[in-house]
mmCIF file of C-alpha atoms in Angstrom:
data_model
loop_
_atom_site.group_PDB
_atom_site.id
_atom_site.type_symbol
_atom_site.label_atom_id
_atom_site.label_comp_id
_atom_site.label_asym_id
_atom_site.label_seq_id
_atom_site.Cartn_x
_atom_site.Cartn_y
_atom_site.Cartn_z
ATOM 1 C CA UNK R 12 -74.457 26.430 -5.175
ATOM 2 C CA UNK R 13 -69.982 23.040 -1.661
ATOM 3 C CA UNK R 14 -65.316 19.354 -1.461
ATOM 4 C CA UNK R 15 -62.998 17.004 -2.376
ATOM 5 C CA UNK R 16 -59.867 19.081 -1.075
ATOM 6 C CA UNK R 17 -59.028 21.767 1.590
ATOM 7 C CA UNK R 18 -57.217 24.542 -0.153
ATOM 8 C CA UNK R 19 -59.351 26.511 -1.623
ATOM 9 C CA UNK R 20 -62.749 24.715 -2.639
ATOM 10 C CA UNK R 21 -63.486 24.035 1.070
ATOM 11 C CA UNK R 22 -63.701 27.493 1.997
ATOM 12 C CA UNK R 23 -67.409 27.763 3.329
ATOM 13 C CA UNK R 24 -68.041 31.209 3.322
ATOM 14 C CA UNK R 25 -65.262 32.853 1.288
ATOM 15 C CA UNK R 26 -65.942 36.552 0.703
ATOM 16 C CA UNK R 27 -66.896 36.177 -2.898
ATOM 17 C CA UNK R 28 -69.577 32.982 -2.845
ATOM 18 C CA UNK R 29 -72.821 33.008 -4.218
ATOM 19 C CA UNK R 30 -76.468 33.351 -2.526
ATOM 20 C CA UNK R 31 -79.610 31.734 -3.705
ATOM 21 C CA UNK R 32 -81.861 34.373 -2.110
ATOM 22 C CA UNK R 33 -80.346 37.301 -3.110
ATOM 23 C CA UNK R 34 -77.632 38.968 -5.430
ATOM 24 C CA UNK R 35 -76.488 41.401 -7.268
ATOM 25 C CA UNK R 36 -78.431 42.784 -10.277
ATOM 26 C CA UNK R 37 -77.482 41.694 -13.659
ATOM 27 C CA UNK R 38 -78.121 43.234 -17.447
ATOM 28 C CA UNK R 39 -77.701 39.853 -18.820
ATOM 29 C CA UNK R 40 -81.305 38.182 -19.698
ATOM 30 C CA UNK R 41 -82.354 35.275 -19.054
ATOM 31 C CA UNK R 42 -82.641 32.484 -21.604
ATOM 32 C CA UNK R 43 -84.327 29.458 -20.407
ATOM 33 C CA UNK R 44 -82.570 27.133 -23.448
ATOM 34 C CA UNK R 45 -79.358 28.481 -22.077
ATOM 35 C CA UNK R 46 -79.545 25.416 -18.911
ATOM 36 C CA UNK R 47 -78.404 23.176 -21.632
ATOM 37 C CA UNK R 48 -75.223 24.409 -22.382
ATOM 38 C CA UNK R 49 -72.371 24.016 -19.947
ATOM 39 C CA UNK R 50 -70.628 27.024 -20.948
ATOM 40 C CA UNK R 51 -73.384 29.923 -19.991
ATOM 41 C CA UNK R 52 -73.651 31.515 -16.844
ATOM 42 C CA UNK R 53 -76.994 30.074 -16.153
ATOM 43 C CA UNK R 54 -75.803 26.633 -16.575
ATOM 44 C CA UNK R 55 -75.783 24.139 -13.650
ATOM 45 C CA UNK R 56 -72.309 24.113 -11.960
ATOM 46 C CA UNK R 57 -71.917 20.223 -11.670
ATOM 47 C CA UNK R 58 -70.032 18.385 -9.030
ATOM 48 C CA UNK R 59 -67.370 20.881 -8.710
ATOM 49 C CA UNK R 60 -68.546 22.206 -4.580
ATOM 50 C CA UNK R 61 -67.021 25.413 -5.752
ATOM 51 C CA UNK R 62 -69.549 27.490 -5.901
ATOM 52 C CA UNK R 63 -68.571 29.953 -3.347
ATOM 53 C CA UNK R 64 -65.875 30.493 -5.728
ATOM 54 C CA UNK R 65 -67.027 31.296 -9.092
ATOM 55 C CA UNK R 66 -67.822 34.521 -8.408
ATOM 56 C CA UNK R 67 -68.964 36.739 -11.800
ATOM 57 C CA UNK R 68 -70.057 33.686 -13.873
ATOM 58 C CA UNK R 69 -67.760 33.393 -17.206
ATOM 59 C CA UNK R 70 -67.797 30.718 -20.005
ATOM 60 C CA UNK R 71 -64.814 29.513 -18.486
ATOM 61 C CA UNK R 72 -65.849 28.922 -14.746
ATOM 62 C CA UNK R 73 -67.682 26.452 -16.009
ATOM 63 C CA UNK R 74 -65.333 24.422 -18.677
ATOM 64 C CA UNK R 75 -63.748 21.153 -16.883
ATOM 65 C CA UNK R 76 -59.814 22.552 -17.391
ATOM 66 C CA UNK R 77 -60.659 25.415 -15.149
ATOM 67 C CA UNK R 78 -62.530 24.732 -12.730
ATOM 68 C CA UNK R 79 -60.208 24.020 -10.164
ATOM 69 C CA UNK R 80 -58.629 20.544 -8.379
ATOM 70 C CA UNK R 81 -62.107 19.935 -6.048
ATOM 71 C CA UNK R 82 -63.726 19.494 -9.734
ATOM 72 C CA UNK R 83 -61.707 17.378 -11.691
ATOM 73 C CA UNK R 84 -60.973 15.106 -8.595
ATOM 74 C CA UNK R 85 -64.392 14.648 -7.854
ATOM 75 C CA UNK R 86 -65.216 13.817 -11.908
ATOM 76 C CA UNK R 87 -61.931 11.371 -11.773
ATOM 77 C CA UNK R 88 -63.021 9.691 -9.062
ATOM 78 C CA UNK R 89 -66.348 8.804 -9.979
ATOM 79 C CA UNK R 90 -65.539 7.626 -13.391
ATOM 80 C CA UNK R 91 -62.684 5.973 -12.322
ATOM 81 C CA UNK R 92 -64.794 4.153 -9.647
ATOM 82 C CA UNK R 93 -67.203 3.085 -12.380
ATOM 83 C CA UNK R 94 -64.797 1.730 -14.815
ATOM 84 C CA UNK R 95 -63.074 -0.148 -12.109
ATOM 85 C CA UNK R 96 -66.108 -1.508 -10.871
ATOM 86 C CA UNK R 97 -67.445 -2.303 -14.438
ATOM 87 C CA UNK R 98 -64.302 -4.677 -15.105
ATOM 88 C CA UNK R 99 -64.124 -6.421 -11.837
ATOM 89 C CA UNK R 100 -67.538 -5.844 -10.225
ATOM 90 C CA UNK R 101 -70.164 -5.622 -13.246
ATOM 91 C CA UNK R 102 -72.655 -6.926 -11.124
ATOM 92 C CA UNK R 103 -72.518 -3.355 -9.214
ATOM 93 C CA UNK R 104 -73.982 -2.053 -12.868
ATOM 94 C CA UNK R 105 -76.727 -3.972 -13.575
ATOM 95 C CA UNK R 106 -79.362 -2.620 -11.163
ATOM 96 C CA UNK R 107 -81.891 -0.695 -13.505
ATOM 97 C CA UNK R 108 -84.022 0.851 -10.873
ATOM 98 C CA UNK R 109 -80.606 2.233 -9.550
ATOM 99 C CA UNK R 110 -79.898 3.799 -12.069
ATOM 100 C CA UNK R 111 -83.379 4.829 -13.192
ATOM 101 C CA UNK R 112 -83.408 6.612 -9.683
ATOM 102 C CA UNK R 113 -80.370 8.270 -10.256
ATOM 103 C CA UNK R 114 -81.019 10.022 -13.775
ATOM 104 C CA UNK R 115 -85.252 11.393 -12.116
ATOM 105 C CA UNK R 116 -82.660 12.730 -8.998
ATOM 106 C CA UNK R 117 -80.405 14.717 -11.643
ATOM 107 C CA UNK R 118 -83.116 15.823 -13.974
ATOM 108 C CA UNK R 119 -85.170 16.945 -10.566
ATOM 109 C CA UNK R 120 -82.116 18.927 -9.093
ATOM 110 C CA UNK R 121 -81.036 20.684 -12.561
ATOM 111 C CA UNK R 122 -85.126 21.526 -13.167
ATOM 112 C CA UNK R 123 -85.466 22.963 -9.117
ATOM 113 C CA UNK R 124 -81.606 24.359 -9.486
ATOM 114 C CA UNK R 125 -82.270 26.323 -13.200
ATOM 115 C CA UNK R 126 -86.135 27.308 -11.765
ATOM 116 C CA UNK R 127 -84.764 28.966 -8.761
ATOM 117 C CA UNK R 128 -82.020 30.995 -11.150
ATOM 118 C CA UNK R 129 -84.643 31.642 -13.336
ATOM 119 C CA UNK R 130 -87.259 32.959 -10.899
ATOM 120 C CA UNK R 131 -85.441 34.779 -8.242
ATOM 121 C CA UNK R 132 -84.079 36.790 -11.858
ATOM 122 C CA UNK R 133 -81.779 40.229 -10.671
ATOM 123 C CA UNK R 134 -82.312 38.974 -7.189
ATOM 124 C CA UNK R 135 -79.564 35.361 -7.905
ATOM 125 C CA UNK R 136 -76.256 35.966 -8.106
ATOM 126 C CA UNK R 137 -72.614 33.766 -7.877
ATOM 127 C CA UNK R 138 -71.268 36.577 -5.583
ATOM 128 C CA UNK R 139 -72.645 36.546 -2.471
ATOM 129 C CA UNK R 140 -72.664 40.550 -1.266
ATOM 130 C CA UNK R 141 -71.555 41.170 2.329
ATOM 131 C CA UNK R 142 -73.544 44.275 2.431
ATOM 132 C CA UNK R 143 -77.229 44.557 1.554
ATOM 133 C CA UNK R 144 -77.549 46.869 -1.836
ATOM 134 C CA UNK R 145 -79.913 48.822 -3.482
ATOM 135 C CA UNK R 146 -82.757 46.755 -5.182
ATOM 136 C CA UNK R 147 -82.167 43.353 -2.681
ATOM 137 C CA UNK R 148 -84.791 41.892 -1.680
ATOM 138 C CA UNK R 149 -85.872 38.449 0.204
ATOM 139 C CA UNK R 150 -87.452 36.252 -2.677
ATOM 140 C CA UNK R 151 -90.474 34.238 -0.861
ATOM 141 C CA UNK R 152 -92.491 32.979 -4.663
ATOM 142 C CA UNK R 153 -92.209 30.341 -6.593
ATOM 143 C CA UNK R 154 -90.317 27.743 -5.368
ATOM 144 C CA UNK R 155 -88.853 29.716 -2.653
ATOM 145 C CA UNK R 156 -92.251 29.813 -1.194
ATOM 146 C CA UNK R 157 -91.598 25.993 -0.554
ATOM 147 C CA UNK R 158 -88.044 25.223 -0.620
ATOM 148 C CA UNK R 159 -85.096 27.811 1.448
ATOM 149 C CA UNK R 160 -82.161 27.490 -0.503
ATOM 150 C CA UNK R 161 -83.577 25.601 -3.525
ATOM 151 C CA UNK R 162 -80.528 26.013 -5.568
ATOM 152 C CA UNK R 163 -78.373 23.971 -2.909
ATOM 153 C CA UNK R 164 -81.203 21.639 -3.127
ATOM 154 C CA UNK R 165 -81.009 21.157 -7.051
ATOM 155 C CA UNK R 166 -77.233 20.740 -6.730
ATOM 156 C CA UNK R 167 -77.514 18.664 -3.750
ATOM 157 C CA UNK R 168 -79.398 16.198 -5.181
ATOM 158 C CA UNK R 169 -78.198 16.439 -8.901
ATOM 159 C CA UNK R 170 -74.608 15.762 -7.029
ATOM 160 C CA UNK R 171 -76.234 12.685 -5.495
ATOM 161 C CA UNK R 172 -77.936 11.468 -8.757
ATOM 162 C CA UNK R 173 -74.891 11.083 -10.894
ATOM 163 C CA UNK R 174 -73.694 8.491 -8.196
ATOM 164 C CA UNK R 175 -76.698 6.431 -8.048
ATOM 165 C CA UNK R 176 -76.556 6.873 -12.247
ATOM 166 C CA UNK R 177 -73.296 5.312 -12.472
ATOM 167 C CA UNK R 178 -73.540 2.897 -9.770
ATOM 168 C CA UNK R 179 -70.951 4.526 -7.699
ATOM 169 C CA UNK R 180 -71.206 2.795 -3.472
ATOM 170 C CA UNK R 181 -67.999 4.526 -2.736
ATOM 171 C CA UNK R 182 -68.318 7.983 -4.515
ATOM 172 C CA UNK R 183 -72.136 8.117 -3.406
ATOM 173 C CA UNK R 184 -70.858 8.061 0.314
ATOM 174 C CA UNK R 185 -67.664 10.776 -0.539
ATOM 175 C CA UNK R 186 -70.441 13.339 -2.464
ATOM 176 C CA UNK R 187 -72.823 12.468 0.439
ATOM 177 C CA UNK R 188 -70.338 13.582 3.231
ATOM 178 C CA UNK R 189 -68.689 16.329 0.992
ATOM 179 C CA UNK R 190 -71.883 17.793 -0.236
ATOM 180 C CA UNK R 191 -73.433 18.100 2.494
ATOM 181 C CA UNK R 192 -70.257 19.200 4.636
ATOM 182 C CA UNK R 193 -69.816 22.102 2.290
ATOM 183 C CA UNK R 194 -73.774 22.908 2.270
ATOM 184 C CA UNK R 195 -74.491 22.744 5.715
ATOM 185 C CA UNK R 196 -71.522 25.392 6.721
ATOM 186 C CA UNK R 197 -72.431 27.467 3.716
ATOM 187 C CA UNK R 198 -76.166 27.447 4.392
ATOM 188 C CA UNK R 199 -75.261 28.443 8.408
ATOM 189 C CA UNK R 200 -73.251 31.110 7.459
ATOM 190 C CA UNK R 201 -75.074 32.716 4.743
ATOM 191 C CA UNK R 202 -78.080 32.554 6.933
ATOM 192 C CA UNK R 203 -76.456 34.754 9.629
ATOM 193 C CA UNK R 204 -75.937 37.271 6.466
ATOM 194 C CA UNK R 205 -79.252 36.753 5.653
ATOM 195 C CA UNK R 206 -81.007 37.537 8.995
ATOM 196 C CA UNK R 207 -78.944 40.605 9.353
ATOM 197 C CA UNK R 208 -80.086 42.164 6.189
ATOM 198 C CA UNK R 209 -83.995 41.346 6.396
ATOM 199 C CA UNK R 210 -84.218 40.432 10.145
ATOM 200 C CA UNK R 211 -87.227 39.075 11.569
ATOM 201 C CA UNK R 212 -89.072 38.776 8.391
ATOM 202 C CA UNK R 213 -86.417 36.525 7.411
ATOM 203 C CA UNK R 214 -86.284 34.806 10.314
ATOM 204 C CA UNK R 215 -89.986 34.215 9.734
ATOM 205 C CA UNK R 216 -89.554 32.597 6.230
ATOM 206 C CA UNK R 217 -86.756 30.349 7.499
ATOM 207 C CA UNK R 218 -89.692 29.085 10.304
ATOM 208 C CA UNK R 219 -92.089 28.366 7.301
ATOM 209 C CA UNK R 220 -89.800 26.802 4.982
ATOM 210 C CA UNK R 221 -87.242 23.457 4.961
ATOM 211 C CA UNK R 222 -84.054 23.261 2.799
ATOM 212 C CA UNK R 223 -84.958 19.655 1.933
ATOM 213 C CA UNK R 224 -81.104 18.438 1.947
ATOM 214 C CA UNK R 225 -81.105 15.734 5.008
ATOM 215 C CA UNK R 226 -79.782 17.050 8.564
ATOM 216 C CA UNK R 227 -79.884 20.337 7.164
ATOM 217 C CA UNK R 228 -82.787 22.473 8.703
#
């Protein structure tokens, strides 16, 4: 779950965020087709590096018209980088294995980013609770056997892949930097969070397990 500007999307920790480990239990089931559609709450949240600030998930958190400056700058700038570059640079556009890398990095980060949703179920949530509830607990299966924080890791790396897509030198280095700014305070802080609501057996998993975004243990 991140920016482009100060005020608000680069708020690490704001009191409504999201967690990838935990959450707060939802009636709404889960519908593996839903991934595909932009519009569901289940549906990867793009470039925006707002995630700590969707809170409840709606069909229009996730439209481009409202979801906030850090979004639509981060969307302008990349296309407008790769029409720019198209026109005077087209030889920046021809590189096949490029781009070839770029669409296996976005398909790989919205697969691990929808498979953690999917599997840590009640447990995922976009509101990250301050206070342990009822019915939390620390998800250690699936792919969070492997990867801590695997739905930073999908959007991580889905961020990344739309770059290398397109083509995009300069944007690649901005959503490098921003991403993992906004990721690497986030992670920190929810961490502290986590420890104090499971303790050492968190502390245990953390040991065991590697976030797989770079500088980021």
């Amino acid at each position: 779950m991140a920016s482009f500007t100060s005020d608000p999307d680069w708020t690490p920790f704001p009191q409504r965020s999201s967690s990838r480990s935990y959450g707060v239990s939802r009636s709404t089931q889960f519908e593996p087709a839903a991934y595909l559609y932009p519009n569901h709450q289940f549906a990867l949240d793009g470039i925006a590096l707002r995630a700590g600030l969707l809170g409840a998930a709606t069909a229009g958190a996730f439209l481009l018209t409202s979801n906030g400056m850090a979004y639509n700058i981060a969307h302008a700038s990349a296309f407008t980088e790769a029409a720019v570059e198209w026109y005077f640079f087209p030889g920046l556009k021809t590189h096949r294995a490029l781009t070839a890398f770029g669409v296996i990095l976005v398909i790989l980060g919205q697969l691990a980013r929808s498979y953690a949703m999917a599997h840590a179920g009640t447990n995922f949530s976009h509101v990250v609770v301050m206070n342990r509830e009822q019915g939390h607990i620390l998800v250690k299966t699936g792919i969070y056997a492997y990867i801590r924080h695997p739905s930073y890791f999908g959007f991580f790396w889905w961020g990344m892949g739309t770059q290398f897509m397109l083509g995009n030198p300069v944007c690649a280095v901005g959503y490098a930097l921003a991403l993992w700014k906004f990721f690497s305070s986030r992670i920190r802080e929810e961490e502290k969070l986590l420890i104090g609501f499971f303790g050492e057996d968190y502390v245990q998993y953390r040991a065991t397990t590697m976030t797989l975004i770079p500088f980021i243990k």
